[in-house]
CSV table of C-alpha atoms in Angstrom, one decimal:
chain,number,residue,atom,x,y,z
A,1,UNK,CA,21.1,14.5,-18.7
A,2,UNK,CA,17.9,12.7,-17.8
A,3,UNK,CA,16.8,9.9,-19.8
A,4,UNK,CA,13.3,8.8,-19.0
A,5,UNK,CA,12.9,6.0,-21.8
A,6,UNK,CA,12.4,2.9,-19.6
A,7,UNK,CA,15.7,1.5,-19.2
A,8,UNK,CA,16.7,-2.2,-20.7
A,9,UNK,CA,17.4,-3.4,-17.5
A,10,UNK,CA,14.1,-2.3,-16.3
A,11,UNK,CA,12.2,-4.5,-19.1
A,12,UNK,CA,11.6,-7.9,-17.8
A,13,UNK,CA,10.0,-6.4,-14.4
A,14,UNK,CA,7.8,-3.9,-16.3
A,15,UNK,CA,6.8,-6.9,-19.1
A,16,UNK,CA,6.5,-9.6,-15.4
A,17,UNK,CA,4.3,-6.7,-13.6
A,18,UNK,CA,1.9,-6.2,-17.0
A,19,UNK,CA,1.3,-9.8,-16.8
A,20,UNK,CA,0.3,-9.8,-13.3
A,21,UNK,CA,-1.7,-6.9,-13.7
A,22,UNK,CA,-3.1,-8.8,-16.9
A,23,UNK,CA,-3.3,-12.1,-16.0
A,24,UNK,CA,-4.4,-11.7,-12.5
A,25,UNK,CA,-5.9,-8.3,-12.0
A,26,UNK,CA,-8.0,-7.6,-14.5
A,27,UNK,CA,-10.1,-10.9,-14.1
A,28,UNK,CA,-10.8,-10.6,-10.6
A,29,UNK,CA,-11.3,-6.6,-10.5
A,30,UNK,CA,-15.0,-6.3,-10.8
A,31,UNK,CA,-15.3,-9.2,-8.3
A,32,UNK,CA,-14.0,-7.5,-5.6
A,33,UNK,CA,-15.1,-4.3,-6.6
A,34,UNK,CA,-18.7,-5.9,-5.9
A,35,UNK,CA,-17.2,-8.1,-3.1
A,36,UNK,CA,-16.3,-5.0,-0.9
A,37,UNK,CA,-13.9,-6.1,2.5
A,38,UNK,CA,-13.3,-9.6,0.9
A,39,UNK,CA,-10.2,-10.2,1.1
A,40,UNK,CA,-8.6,-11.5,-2.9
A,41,UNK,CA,-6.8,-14.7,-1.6
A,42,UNK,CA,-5.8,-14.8,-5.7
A,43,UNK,CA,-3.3,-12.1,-4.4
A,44,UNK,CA,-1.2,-14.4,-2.0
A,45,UNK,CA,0.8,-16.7,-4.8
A,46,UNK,CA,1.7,-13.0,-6.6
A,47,UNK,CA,2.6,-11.7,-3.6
A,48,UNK,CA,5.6,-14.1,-3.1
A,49,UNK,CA,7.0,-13.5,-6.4
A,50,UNK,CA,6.9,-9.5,-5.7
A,51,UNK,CA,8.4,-10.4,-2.6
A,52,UNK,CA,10.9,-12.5,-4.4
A,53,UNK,CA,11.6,-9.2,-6.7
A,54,UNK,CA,12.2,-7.2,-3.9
A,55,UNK,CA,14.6,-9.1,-2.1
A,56,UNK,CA,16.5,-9.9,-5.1
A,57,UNK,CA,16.8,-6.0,-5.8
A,58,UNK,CA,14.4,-6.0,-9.0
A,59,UNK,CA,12.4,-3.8,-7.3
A,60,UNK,CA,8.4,-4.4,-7.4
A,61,UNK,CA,5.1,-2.5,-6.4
A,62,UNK,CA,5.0,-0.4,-3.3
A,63,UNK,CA,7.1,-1.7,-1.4
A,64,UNK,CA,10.5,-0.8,-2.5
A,65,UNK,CA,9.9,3.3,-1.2
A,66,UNK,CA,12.4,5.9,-1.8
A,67,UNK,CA,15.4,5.4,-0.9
A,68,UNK,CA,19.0,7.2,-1.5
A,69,UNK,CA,21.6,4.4,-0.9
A,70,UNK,CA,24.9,4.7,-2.2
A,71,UNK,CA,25.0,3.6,-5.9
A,72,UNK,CA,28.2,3.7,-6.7
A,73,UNK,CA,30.8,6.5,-7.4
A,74,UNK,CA,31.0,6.1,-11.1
A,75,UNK,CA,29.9,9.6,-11.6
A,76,UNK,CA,27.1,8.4,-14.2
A,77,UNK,CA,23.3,8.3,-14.4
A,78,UNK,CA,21.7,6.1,-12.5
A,79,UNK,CA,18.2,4.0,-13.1
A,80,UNK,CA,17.9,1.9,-10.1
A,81,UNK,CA,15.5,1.0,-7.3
A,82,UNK,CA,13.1,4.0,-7.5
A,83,UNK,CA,12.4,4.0,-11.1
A,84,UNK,CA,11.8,0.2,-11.4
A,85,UNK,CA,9.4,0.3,-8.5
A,86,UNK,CA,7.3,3.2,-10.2
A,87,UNK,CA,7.4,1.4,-13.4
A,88,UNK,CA,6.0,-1.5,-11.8
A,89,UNK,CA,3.5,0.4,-10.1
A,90,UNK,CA,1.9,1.7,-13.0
A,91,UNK,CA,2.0,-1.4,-14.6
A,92,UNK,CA,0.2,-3.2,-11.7
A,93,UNK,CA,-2.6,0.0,-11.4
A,94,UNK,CA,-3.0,-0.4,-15.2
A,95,UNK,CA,-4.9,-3.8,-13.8
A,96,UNK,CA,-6.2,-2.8,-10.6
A,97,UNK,CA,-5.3,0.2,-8.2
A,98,UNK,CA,-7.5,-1.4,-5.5
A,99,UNK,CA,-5.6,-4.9,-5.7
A,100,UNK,CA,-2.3,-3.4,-5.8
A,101,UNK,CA,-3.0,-1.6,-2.6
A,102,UNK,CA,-4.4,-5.1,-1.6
A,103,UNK,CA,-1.4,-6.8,-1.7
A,104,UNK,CA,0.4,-8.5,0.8
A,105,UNK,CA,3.6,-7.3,2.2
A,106,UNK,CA,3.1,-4.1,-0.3
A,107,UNK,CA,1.6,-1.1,1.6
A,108,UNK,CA,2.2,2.1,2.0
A,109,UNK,CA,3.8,1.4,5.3
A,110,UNK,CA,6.0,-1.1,3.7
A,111,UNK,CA,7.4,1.9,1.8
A,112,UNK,CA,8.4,4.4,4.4
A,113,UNK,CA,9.8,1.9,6.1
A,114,UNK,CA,11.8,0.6,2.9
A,115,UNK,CA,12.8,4.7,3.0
A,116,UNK,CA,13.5,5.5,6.3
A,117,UNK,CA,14.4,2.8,8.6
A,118,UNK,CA,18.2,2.1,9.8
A,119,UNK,CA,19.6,-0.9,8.7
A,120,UNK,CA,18.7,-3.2,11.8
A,121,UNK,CA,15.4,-1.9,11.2
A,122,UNK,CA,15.1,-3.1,7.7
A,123,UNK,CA,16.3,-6.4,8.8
A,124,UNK,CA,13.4,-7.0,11.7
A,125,UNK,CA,10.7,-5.8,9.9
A,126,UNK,CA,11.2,-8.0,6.6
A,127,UNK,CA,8.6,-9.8,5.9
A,128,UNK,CA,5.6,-7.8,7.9
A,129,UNK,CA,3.0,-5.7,5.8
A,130,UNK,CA,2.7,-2.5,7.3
A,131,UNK,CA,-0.2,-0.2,7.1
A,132,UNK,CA,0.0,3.7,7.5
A,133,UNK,CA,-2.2,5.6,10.0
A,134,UNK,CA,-1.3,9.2,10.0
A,135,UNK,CA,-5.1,11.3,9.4
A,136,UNK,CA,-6.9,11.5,12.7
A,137,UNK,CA,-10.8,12.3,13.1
A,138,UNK,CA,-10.0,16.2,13.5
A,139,UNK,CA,-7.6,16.6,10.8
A,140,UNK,CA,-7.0,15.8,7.1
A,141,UNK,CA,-4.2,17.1,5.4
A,142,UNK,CA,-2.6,19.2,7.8
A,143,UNK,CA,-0.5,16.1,8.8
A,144,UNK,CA,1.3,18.8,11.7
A,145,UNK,CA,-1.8,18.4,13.7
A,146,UNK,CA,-1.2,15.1,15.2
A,147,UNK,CA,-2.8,14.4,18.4
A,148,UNK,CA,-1.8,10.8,18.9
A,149,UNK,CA,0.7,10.6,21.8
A,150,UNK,CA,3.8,8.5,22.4
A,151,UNK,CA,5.5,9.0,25.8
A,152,UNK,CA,8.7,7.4,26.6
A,153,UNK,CA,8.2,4.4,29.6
A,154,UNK,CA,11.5,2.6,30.4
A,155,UNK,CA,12.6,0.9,27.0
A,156,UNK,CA,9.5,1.5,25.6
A,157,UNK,CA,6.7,3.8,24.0
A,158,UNK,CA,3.1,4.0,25.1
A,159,UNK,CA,0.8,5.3,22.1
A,160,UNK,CA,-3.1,6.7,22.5
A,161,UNK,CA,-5.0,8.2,20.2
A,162,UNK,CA,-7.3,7.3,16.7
A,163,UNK,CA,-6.0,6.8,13.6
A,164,UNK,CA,-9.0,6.8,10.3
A,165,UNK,CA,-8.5,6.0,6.6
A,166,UNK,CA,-5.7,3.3,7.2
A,167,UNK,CA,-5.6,1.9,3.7
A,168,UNK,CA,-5.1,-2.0,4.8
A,169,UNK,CA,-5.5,-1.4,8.3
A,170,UNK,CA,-7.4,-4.5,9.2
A,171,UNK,CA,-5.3,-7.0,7.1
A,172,UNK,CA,-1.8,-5.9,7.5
A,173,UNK,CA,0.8,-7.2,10.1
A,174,UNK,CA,2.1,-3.7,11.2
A,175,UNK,CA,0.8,0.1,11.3
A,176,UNK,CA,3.7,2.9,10.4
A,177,UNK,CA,1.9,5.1,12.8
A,178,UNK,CA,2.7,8.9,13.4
A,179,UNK,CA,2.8,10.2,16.7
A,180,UNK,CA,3.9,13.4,18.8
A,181,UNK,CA,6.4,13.2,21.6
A,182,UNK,CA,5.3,16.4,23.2
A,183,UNK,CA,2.3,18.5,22.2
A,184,UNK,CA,4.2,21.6,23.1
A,185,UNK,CA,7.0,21.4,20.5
A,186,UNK,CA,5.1,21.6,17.8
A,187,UNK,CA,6.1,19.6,14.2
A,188,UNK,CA,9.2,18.6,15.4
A,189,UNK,CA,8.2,16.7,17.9
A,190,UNK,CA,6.0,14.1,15.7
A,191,UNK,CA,7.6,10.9,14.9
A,192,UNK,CA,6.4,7.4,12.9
A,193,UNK,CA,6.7,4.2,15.1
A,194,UNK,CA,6.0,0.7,13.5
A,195,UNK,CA,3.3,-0.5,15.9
A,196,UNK,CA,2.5,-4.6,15.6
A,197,UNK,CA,-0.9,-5.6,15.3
A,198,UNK,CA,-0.3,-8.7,17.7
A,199,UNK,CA,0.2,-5.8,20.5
A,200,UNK,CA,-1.9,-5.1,23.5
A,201,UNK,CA,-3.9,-2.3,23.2
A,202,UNK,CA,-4.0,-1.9,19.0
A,203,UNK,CA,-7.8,-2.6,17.7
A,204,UNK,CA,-9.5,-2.3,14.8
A,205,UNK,CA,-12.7,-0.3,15.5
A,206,UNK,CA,-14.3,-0.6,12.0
A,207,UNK,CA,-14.1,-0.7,8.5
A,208,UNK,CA,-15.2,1.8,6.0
A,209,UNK,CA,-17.7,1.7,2.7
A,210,UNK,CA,-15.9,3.7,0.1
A,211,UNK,CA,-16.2,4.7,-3.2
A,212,UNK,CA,-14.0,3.2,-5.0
A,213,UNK,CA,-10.9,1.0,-4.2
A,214,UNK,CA,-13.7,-1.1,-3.2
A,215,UNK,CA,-11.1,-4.4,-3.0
A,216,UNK,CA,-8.7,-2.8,-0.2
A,217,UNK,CA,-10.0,-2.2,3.1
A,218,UNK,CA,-10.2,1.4,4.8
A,219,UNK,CA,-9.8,0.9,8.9
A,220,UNK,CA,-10.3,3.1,12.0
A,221,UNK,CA,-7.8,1.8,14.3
A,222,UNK,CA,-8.0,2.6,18.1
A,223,UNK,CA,-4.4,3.0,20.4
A,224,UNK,CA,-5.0,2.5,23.7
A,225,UNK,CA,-1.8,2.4,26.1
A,226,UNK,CA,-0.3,0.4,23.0
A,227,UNK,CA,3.2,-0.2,24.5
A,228,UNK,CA,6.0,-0.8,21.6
A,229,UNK,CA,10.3,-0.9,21.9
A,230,UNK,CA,11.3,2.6,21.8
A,231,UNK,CA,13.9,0.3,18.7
A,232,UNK,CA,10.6,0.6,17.0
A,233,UNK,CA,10.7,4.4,16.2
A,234,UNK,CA,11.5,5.2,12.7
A,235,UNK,CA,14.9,7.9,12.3
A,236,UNK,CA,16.2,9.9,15.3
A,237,UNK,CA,14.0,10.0,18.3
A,238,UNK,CA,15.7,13.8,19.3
A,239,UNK,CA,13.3,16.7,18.8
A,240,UNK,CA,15.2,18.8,16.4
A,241,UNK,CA,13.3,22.2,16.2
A,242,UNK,CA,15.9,23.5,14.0
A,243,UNK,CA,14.8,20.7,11.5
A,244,UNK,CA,11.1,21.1,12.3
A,245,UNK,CA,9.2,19.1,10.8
A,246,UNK,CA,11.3,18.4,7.8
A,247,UNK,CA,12.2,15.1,9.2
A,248,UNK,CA,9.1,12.8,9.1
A,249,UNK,CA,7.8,14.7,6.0
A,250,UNK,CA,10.9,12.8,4.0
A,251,UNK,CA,8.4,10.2,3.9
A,252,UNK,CA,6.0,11.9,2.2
A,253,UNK,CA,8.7,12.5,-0.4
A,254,UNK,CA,9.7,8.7,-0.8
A,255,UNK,CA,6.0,7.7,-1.2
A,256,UNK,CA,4.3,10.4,-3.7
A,257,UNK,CA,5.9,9.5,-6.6
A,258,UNK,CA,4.3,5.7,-6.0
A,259,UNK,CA,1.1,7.3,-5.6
A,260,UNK,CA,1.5,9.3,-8.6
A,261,UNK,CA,2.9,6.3,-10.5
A,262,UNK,CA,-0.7,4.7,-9.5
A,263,UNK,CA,-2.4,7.6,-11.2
A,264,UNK,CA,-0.3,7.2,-13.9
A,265,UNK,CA,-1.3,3.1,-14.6
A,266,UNK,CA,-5.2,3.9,-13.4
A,267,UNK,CA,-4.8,7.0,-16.5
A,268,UNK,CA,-3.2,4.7,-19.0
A,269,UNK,CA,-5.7,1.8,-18.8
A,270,UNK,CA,-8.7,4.0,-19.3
A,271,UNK,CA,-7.0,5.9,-21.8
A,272,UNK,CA,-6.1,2.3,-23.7
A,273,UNK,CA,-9.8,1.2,-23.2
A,274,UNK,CA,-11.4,4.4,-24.4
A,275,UNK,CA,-9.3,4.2,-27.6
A,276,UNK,CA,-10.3,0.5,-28.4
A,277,UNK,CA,-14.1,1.6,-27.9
A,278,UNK,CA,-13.7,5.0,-30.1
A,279,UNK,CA,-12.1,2.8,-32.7
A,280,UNK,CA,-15.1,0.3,-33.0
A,281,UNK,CA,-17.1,2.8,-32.8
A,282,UNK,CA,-15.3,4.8,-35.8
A,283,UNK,CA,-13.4,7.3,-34.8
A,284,UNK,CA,-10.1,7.8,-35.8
A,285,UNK,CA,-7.0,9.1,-34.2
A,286,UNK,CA,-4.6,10.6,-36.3
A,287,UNK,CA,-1.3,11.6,-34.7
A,288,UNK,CA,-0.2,13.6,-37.9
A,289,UNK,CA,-3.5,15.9,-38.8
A,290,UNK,CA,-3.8,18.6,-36.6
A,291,UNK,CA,-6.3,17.8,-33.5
A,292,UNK,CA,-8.9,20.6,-34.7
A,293,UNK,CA,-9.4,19.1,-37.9
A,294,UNK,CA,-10.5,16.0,-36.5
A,295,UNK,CA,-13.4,14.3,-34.5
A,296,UNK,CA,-14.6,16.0,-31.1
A,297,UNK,CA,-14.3,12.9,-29.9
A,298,UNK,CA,-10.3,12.3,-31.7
A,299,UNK,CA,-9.4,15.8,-30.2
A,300,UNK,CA,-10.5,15.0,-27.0
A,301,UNK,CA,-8.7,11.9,-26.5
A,302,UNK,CA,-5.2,13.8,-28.0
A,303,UNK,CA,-5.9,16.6,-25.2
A,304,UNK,CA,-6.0,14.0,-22.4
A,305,UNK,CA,-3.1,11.6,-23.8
A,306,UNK,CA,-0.7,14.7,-23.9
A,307,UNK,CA,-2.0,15.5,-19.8
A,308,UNK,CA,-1.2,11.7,-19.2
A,309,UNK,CA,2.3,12.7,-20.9
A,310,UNK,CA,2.7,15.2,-18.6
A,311,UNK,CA,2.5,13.2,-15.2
A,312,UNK,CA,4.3,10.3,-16.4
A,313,UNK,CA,7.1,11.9,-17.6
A,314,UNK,CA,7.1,13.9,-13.9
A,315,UNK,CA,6.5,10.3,-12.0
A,316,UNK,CA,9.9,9.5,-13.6
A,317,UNK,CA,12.0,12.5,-13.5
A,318,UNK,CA,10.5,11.9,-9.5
A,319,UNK,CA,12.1,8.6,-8.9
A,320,UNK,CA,15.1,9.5,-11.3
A,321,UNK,CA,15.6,12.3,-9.0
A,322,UNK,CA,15.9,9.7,-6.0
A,323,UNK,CA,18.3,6.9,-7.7
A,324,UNK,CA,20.9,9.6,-8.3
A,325,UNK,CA,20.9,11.0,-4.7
A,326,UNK,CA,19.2,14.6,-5.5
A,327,UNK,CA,16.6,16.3,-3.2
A,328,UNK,CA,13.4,15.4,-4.8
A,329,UNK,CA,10.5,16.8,-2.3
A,330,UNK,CA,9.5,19.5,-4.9
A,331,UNK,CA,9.3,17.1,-8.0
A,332,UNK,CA,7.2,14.4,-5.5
A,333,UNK,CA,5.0,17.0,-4.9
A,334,UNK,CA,4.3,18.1,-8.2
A,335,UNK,CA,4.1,14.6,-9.5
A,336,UNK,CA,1.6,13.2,-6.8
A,337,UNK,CA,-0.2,16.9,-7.7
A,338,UNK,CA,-0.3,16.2,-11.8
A,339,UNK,CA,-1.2,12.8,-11.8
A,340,UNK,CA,-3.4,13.2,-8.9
A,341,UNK,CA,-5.5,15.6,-10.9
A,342,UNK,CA,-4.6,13.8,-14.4
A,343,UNK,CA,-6.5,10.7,-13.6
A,344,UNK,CA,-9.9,12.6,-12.0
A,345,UNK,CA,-9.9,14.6,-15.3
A,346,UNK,CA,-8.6,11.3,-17.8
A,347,UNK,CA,-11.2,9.1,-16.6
A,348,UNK,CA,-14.1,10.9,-16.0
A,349,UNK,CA,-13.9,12.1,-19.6
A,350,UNK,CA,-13.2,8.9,-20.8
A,351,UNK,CA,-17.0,8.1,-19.3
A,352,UNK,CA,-18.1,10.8,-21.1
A,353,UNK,CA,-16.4,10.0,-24.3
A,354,UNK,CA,-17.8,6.1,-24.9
A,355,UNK,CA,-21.4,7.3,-23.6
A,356,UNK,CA,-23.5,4.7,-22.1
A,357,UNK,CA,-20.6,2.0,-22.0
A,358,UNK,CA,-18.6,4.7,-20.2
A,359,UNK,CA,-21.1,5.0,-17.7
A,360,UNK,CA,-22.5,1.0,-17.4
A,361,UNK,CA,-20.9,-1.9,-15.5
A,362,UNK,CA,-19.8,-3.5,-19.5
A,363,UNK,CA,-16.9,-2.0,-18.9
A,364,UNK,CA,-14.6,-1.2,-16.2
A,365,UNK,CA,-14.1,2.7,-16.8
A,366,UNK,CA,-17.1,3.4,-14.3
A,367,UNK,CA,-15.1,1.4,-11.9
A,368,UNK,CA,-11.9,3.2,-12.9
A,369,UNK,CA,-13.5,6.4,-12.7
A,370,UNK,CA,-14.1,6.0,-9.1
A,371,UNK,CA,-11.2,4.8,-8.4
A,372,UNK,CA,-9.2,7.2,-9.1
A,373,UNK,CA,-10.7,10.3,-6.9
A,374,UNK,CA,-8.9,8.6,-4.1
A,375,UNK,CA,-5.3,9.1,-5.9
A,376,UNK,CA,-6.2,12.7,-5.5
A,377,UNK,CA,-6.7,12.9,-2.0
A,378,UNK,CA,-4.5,10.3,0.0
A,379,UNK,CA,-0.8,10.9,0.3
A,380,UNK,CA,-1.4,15.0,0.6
A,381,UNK,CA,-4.3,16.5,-1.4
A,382,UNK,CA,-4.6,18.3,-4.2
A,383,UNK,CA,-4.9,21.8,-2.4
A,384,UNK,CA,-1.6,20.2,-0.5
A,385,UNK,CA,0.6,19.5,-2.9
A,386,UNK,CA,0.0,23.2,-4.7
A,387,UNK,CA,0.9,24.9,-1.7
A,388,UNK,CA,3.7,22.8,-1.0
A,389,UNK,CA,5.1,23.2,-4.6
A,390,UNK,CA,4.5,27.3,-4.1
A,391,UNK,CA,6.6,27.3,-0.9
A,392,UNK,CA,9.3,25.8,-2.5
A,393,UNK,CA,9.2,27.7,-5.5
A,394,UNK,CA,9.1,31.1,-3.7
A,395,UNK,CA,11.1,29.9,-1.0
A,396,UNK,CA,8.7,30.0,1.3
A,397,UNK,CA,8.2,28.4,5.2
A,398,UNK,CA,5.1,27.0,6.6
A,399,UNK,CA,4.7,30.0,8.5
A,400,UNK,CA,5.1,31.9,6.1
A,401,UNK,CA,3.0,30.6,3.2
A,402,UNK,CA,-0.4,29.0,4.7
């Protein structure tokens, strides 16, 4: 049986990460929401302590990814890395989605390689903060059409190509960067390498002005005969075309449910803040009267709260699903797809629900509004996620189901 109440052992690190988020996120959002590409040095003291949580096994933000170690062979349920990481997640995006992307040594890159690197691996990339660069300038969410190369010199890999929309691209250390070996065998041939930023022939080309997410920068990076240790390649460097491309996709599955669990904390706060301005303005919210017999407004808010519902309790069953060692590519699908579309739909009728402080800069649900159209796009669209959830459910290939 599932149990998705959050566990006691998971208590401290959800009450430590609401603190952050409250204590240090919240007062500095609309700063460097208005502050685009300034980088919050507040950050660097919380940073440490996440790191501290991390290496200690707590689990954090990010980070942590998706991983299926061994837990033990007592046969019962576990609640371990995964699920403490996506509580801490939406904890920390209850303060700021932008600032927890933001954060040192917490990136999306930091995640895959938390999921998929070999032990040794794990061991030489401690401490960097990794980037992800996977959408080129021809393609968006069809992640098979990578263009960037990677041929094999010596001991060593020489990458070209363009990588846009790398979420911390110009502050991070590293860039988890996906690459095909050989144009001509397709999916399988596309590998992620973990390319240092100190190397020769890695540039930052430009930065990008968003809508939202203002706080965390959005690079174009530029690989130009970038030479890195074929050691740095994440997983198997044989082309499998029996696996296809099933291989680098895995870390899709071990970073969804994080995305989702940011959808989740972004959905909370403005459902939290809409409720405090309904009740001054009020408007009650009765849990026990039927929700047509109450205020548009009341009925409203019920209708989104039970959506929110939805996409948390399918960010946990996500990252359950990965502490105890079961396939969970359909679940991180369909919880990166809910929440993705919960949060668009939560906060922009939360705008609409407290008016003209919705809508004005007295509060931050404009702000959170923005934010969260991102959460629906990075990480595998909307559209994406469907079709992926539809080939699994019919059984479905790529091929087969386009």
């Amino acid at each position: 049986m599932i149990n998705l109440e959050v566990p006691k052992k998971a208590e401290a690190l959800v009450n430590q990460a609401y603190q952050a988020a409250a204590e240090v996120f919240r007062p500095i959002s609309r700063k460097y929401d208005r502050a685009e590409h300034s980088y919050p040095k507040e950050l660097d003291m919380l940073a440490s302590l996440i790191d501290g949580l991390n290496s200690s096994g707590e689990g954090g933000a990010g980070a942590s990814g998706v991983r299926r170690d061994d837990n033990g062979d007592s046969g019962g349920n576990v609640n371990g890395t995964n699920l403490r990481t996506v509580l801490g997640t939406i904890e920390m995006c209850w303060g700021d989605v932008a600032l927890l992307l933001s954060m040192p040594r917490q990136g999306l890159g930091n995640a895959a390689i938390a999921s998929v690197a070999d032990q040794e691996q794990l061991e030489r990339f401690a401490g960097t903060w990794a980037a992800m660069a996977i959408t080129e300038p021809h393609f968006g969410s069809d992640s098979a059409a990578v263009s960037t190369t990677a041929e094999l010199d010596g001991d060593e890999y020489v990458l070209n190509g363009e990588k846009i929309f790398v979420t911390a691209g110009e502050r991070a250390d590293s860039v988890v960067v996906w690459a095909t070996l050989d144009k001509n065998k397709g999916r399988a041939a596309i590998k992620s390498f973990v390319v240092e930023k100190s190397r020769p022939g890695i540039r930052v080309e430009r930065l990008e002005h968003k809508l939202g997410i203002k706080a965390s920068d959005t690079a174009v990076i530029r690989l130009e005969n970038c030479r890195v240790p074929k050691e740095n390649l994440l997983g198997s460097p044989e082309i499998d075309t029996k696996k296809g491309f099933a291989g680098v996709m895995e870390t899709f599955d071990n970073t969804r449910p994080l995305v989702a669990a940011m959808g989740v904390g972004l959905a909370k706060a403005a459902l939290e803040e809409t409720a405090r301005l309904l009740a001054e303005a009020g408007v009650e919210i009765d849990y026990d009267r039927p929700a047509n017999t109450q205020h548009a407004a009341a009925a409203t808010y019920l209708q989104l709260e039970s959506d929110f519902e939805a996409a948390y309790l399918i960010t946990m069953s996500a990252a359950w699903m990965a502490d105890n060692r079961k396939p969970n590519s359909l679940e991180a699908s369909m919880s990166k797809a809910k929440a993705g579309r919960s949060v668009v739909d939560i906060t922009l009728r939360c705008v609409e629900l407290c008016g003209s402080l919705g809508y004005s800069e007295q509060t931050l649900l404009e702000k959170w509004a923005r934010d969260s159209k991102i959460l629906d796009i990075f990480e595998g669209t909307q559209q994406i996620q469907q079709l992926i959830v539809a080939r699994k459910l019919l059984g479905k290939s790529s091929a087969e189901l386009k």
